[in-house]
CSV table of C-alpha atoms and ligand atoms in Angstrom, one decimal:
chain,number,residue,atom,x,y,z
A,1,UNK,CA,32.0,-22.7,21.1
A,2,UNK,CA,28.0,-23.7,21.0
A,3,UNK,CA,28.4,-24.4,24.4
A,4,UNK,CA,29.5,-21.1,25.4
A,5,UNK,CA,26.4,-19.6,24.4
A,6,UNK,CA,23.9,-18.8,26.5
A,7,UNK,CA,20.4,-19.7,25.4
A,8,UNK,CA,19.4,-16.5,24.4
A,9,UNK,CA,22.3,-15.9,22.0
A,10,UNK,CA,21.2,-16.6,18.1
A,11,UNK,CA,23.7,-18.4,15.5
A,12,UNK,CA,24.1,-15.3,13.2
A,13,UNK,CA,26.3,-17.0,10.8
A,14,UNK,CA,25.5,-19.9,8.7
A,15,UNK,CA,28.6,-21.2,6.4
A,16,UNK,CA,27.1,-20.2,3.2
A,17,UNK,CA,26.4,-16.6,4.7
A,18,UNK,CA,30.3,-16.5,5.7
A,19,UNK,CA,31.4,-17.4,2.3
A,20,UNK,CA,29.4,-14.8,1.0
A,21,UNK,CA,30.3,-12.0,3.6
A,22,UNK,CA,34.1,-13.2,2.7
A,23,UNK,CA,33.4,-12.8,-0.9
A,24,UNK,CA,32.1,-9.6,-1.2
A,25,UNK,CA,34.5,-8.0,1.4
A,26,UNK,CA,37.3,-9.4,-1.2
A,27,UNK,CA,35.1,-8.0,-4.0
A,28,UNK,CA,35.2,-4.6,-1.7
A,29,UNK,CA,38.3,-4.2,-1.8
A,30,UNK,CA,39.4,-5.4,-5.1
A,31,UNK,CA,36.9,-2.6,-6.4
A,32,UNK,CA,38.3,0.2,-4.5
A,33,UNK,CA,41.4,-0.3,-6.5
A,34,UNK,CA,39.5,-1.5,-9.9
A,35,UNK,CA,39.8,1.9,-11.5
A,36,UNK,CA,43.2,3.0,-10.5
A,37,UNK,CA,44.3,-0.3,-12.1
A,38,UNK,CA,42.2,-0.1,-15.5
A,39,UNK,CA,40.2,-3.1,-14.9
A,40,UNK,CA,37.1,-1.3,-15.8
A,41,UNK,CA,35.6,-0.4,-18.9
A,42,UNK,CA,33.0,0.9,-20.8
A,43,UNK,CA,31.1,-1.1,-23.6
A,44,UNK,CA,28.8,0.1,-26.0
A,45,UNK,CA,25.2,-0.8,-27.3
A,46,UNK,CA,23.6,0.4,-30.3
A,47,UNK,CA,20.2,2.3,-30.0
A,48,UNK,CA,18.7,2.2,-33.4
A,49,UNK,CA,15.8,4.4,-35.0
A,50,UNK,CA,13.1,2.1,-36.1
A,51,UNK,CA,12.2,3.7,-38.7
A,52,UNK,CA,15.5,3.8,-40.6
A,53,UNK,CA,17.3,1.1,-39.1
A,54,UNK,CA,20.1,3.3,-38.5
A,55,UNK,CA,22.2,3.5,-35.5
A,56,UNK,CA,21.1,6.9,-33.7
A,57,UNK,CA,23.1,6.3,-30.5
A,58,UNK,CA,24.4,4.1,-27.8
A,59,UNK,CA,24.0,3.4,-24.2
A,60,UNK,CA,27.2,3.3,-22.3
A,61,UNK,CA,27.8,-0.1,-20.0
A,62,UNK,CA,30.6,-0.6,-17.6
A,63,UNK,CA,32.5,-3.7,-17.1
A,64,UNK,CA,34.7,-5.1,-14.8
A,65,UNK,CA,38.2,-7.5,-15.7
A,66,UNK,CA,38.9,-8.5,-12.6
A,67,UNK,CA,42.1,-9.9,-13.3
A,68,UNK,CA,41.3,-13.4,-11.4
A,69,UNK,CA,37.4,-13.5,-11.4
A,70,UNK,CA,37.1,-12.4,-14.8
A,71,UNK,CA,34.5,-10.0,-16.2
A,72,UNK,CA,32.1,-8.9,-13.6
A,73,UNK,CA,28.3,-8.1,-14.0
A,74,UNK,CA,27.5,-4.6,-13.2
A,75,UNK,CA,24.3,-5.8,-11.6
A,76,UNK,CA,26.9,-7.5,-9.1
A,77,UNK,CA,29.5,-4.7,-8.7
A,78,UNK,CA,27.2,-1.5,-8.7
A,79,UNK,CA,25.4,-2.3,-5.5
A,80,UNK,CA,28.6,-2.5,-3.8
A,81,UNK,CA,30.4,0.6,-5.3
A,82,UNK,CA,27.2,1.8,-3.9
A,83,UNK,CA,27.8,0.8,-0.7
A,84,UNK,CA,31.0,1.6,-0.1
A,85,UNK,CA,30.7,5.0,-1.7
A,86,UNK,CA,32.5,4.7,-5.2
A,87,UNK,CA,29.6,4.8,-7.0
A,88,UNK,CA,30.1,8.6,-7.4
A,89,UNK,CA,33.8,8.4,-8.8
A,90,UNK,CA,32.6,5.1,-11.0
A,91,UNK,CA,30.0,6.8,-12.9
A,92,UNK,CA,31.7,10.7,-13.0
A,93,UNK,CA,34.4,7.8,-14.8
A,94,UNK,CA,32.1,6.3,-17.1
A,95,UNK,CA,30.3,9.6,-18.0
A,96,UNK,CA,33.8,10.9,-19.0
A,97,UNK,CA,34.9,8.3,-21.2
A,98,UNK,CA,31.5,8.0,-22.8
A,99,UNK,CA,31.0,11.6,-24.1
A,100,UNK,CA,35.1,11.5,-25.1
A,101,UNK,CA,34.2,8.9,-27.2
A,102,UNK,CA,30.5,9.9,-28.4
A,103,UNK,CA,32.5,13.6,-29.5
A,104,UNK,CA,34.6,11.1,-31.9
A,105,UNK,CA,31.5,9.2,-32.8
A,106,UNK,CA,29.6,12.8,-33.6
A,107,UNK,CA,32.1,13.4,-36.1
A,108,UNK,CA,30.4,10.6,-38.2
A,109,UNK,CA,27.3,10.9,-37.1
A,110,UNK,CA,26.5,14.5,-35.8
A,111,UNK,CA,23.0,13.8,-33.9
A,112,UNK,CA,24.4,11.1,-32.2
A,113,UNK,CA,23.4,10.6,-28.1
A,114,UNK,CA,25.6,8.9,-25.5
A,115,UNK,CA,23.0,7.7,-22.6
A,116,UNK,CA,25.2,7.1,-19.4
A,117,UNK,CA,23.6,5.5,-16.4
A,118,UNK,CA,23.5,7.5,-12.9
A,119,UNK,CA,22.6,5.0,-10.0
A,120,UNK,CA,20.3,6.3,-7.5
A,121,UNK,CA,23.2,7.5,-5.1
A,122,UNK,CA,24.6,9.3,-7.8
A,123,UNK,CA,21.3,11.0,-8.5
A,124,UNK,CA,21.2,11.9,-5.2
A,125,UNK,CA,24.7,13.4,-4.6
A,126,UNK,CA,25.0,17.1,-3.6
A,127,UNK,CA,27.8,17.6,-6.4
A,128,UNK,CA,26.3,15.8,-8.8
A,129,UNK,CA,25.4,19.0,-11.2
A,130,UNK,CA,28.5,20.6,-11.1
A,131,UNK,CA,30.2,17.1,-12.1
A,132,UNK,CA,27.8,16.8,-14.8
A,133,UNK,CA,28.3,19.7,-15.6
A,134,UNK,CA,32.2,19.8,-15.8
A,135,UNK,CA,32.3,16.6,-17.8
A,136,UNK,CA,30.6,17.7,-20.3
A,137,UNK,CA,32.9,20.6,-20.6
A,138,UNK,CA,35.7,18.8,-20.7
A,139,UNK,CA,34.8,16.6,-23.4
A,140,UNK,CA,33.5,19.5,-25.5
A,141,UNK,CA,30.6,17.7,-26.5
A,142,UNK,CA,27.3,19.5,-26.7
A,143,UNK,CA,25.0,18.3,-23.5
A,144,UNK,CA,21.7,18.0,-25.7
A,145,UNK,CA,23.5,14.8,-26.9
A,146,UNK,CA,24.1,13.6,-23.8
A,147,UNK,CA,21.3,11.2,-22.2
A,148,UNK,CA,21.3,10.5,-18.5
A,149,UNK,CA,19.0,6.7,-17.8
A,150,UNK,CA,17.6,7.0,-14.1
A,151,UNK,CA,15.8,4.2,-12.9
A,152,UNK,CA,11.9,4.6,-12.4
A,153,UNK,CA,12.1,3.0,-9.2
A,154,UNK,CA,14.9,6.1,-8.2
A,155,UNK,CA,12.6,8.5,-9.7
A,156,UNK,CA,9.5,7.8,-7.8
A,157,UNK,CA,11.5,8.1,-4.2
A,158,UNK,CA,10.9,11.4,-2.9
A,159,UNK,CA,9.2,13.1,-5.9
A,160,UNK,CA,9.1,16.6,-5.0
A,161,UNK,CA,13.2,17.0,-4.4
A,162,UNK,CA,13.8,14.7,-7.3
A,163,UNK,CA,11.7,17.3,-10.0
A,164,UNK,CA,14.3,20.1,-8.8
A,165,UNK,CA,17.1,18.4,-9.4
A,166,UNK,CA,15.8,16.9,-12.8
A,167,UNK,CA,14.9,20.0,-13.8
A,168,UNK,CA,18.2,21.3,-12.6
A,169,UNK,CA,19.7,19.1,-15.0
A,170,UNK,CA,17.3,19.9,-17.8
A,171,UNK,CA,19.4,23.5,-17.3
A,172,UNK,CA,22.3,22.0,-17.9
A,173,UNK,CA,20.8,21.2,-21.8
A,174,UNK,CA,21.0,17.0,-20.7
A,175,UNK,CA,18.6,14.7,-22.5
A,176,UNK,CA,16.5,12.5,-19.6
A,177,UNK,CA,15.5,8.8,-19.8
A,178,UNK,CA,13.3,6.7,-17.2
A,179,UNK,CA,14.9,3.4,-17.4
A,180,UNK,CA,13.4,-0.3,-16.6
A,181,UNK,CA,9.9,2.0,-17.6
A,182,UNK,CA,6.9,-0.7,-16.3
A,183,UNK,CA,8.8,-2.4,-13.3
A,184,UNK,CA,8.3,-0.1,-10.6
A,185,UNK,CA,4.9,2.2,-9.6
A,186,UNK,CA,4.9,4.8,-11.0
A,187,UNK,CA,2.2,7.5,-10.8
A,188,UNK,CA,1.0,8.9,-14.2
A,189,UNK,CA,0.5,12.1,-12.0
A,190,UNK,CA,4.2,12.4,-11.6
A,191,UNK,CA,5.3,11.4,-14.7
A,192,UNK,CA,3.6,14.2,-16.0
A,193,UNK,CA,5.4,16.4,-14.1
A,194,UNK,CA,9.0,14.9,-14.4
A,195,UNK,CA,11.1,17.0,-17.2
A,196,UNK,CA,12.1,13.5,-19.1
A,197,UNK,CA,12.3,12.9,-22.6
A,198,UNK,CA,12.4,9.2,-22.9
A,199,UNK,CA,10.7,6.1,-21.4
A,200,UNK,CA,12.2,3.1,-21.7
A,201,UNK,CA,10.6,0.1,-21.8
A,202,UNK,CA,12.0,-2.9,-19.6
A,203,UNK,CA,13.0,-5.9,-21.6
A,204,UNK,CA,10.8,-8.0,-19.3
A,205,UNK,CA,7.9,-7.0,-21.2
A,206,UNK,CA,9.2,-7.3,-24.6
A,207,UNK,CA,11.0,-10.5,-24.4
A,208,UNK,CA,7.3,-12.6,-24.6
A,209,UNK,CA,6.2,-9.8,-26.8
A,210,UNK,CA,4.9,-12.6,-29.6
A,211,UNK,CA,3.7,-15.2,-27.7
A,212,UNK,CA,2.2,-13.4,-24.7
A,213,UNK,CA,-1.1,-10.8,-24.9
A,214,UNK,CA,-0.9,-9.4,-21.7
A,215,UNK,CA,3.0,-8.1,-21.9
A,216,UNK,CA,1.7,-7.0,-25.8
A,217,UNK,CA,-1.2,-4.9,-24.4
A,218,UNK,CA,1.4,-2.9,-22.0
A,219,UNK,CA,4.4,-2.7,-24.7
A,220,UNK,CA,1.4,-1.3,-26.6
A,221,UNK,CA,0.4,0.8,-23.8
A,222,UNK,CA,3.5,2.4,-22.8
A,223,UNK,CA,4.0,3.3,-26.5
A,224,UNK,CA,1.0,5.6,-26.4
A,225,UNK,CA,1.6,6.7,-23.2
A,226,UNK,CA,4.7,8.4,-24.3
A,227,UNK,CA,3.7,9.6,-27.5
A,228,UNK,CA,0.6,10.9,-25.5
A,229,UNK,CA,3.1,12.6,-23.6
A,230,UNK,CA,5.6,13.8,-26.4
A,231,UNK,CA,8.3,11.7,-25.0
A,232,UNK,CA,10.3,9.0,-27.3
A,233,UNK,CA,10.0,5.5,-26.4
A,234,UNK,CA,13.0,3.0,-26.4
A,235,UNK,CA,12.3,-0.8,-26.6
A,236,UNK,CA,15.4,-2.8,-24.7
A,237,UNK,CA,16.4,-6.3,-24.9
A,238,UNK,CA,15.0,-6.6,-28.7
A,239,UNK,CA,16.3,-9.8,-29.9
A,240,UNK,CA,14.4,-11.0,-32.8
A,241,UNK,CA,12.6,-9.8,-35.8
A,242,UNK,CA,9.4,-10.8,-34.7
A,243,UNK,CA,9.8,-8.7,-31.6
A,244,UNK,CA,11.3,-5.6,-33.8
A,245,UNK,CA,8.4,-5.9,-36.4
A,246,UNK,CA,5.9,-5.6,-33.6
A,247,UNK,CA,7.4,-2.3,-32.1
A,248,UNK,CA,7.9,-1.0,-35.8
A,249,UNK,CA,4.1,-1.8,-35.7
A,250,UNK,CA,3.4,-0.1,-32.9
A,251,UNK,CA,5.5,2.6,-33.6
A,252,UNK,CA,7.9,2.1,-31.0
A,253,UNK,CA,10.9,4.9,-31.7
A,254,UNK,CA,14.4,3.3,-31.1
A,255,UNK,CA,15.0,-0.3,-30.2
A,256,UNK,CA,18.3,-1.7,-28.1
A,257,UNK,CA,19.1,-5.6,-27.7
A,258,UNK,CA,20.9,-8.5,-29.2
A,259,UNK,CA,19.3,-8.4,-32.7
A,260,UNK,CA,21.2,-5.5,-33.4
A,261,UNK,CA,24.1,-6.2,-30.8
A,262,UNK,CA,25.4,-6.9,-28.0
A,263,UNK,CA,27.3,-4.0,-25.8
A,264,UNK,CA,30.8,-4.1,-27.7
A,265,UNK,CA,34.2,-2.2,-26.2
A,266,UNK,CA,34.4,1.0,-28.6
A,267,UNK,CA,37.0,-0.3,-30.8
A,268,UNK,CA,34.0,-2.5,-32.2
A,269,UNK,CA,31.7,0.1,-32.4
A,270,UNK,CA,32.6,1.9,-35.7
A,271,UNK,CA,31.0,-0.8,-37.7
A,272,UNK,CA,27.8,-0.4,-36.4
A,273,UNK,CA,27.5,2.9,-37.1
A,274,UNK,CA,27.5,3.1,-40.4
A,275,UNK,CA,24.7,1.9,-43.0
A,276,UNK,CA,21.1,-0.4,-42.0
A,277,UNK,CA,22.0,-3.8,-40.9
A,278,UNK,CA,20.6,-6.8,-43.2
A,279,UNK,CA,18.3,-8.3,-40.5
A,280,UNK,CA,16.5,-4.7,-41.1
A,281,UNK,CA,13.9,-5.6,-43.5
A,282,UNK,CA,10.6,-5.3,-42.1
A,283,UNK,CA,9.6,-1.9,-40.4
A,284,UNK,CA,10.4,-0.3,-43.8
A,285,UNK,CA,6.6,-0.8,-44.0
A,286,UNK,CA,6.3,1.6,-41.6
A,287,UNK,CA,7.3,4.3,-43.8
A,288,UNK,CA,4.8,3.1,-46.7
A,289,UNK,CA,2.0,3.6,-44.3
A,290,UNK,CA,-0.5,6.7,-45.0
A,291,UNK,CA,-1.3,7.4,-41.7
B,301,C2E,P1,20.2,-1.3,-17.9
B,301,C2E,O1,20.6,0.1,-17.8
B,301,C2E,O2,18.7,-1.5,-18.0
B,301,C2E,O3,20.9,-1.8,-19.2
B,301,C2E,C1,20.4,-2.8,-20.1
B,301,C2E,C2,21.0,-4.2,-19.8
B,301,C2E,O4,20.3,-5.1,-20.7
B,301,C2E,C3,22.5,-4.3,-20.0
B,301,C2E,O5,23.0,-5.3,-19.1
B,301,C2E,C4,22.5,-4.9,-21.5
B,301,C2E,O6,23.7,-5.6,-21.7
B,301,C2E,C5,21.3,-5.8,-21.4
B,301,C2E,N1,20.8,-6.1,-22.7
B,301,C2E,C6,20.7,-5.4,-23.8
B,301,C2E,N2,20.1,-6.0,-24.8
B,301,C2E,C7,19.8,-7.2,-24.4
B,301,C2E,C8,19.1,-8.3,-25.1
B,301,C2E,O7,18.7,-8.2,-26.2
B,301,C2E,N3,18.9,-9.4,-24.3
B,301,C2E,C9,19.3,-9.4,-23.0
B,301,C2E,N4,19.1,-10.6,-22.3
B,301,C2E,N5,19.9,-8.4,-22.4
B,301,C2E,C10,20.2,-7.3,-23.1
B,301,C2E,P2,24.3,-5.0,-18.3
B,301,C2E,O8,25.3,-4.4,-19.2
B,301,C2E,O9,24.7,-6.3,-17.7
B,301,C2E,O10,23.9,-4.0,-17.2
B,301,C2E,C11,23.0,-4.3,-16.2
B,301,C2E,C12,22.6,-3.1,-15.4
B,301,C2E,O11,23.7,-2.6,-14.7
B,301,C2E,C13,22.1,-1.9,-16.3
B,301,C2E,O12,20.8,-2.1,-16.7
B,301,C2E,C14,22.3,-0.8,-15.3
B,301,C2E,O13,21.2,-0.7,-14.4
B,301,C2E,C15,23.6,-1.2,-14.6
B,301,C2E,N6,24.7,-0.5,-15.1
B,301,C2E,C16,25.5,-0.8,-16.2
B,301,C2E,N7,26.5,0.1,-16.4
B,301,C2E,C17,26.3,1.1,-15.5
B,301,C2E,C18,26.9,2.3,-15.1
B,301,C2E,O14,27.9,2.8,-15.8
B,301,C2E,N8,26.5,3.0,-14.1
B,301,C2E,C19,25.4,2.5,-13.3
B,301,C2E,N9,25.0,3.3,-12.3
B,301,C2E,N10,24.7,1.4,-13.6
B,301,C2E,C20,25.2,0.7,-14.7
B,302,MG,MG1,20.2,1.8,-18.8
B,303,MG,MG1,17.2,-0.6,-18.7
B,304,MG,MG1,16.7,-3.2,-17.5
């Protein structure tokens, strides 16, 4: 048809971009039905207290087995269910499950915190409190161990608005994290003013943690920024000792990553929770030091 178009008309579609509009229409509409037809589910990563090397908590991660594409990468998926509205249904899902199973987990380990992701839709939803807030009733566990992970990127757009509803949920007795802590801008100024609890550090900047200065100076920095600020500070994507002895160093609070291991389905789980894996060895020093 090229010859039908008149010279002002552009070619909107290359092949590549068709394949790719085809794909993730399929995608679409394979997710809509995803959680009717249990194809997604919710893995589980260890956080772990530095200073014991004992398991203190776990962040809840979703996954998708599509039943022909196999598992799915949330960092595919999530931007669609975003899209197409499910995000709100998705995570109200995965907050569910997660505090059912944290209330079985508590039972070993009484202080134990769930964190649960909430995208920046979800965040943003009108019903979003009263969801919260009626999960966590229904799971009968006790909110100040349950740990909601919003992005700083979401938290810095439209400050003002976002501070109410943080503090809103605050009310509800929920623990707060900043998530990916270091990749967006945030403004000190702000983060004083947000009711959080926890930065987490993005596991750009500890991956080169041994070999690179600069991404040591801010791991460093974003330590004392938090203490500075009374909040804990989580390390992610820890995945060697060197890495771990560093933070323990540093006095980095809880670590997550590979070292320890890698998001598990909660029939896996119950192992980790028990005593100080063998790989913990070094930040035992920690506790020797006088200071
Ligand atoms: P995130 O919240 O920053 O989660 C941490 C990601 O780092 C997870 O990827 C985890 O598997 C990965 N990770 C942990 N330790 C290591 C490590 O040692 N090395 C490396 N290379 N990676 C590590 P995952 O599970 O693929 O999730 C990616 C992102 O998808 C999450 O980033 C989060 O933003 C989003 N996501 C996952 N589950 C949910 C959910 O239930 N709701 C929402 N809204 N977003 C979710
Ligand atoms: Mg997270
Ligand atoms: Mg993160
Ligand atoms: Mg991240």
């Amino acid at each position: 048809y090229a010859k039908d178009q008149g010279k002002n008309t552009f070619q909107f579609y290359s092949p590549e971009m068709n394949a790719k509009a085809m794909e993730n229409l399929s995608l679409e509409n394979d997710l809509r039905g995803a959680l009717a037809r249990n194809e997604l589910v919710v893995f589980y990563q260890p956080k772990v207290d530095i200073a014991s090397g004992i398991t203190v908590g776990a962040e809840a991660l979703i996954r998708w087995e599509h039943p022909k594409l196999g598992q799915i990468s949330p960092l595919k998926f999530i931007p669609i269910a975003e899209e197409i509205g499910l995000i709100n249904d998705i995570g109200q899902w995965v907050l569910a499950q997660a505090c059912t199973q944290a209330k079985l987990w508590q039972q070993q380990t009484p202080g134990f915190v769930i964190s649960v992701n909430v995208s920046p839709q979800q965040f943003r939803d009108e019903d979003l409190l009263d969801r919260v807030q009626a999960t966590i009733a229904r799971s009968g566990i006790d909110p100040y161990k349950v740990e909601l992970e919003l992005t700083e990127g979401c938290l810095m757009d439209s400050v003002e608005s976002n501070i109410q509803t943080l503090e809103a949920l605050k009310d509800l007795g929920v623990r707060l994290s900043v998530d990916d802590f270091g990749t967006g801008y945030s403004s000190l100024a702000y983060l004083k003013r947000f009711p959080v609890d926890v930065l987490k550090i993005d596991r750009s900047f500890v991956r080169d943690l041994a070999s690179d200065p600069e991404d040591a100076a801010i791991v460093c920095t974003i330590i004392s920024l938090a203490h500075s600020l009374k909040l804990e500070v989580v390390a992610e994507g820890v995945e060697d000792t060197e890495q771990l002895a560093f933070l323990a160093k540093q006095n980095c609070d809880q670590f997550q990553g590979y070292l320890c291991s890698r998001p598990v389905p909660p029939e896996n789980f119950h192992s980790l929770l028990s005593a100080p894996a063998n790989w913990f060895c070094l930040p035992r020093q920690k506790q020797k030091r006088s200071d």
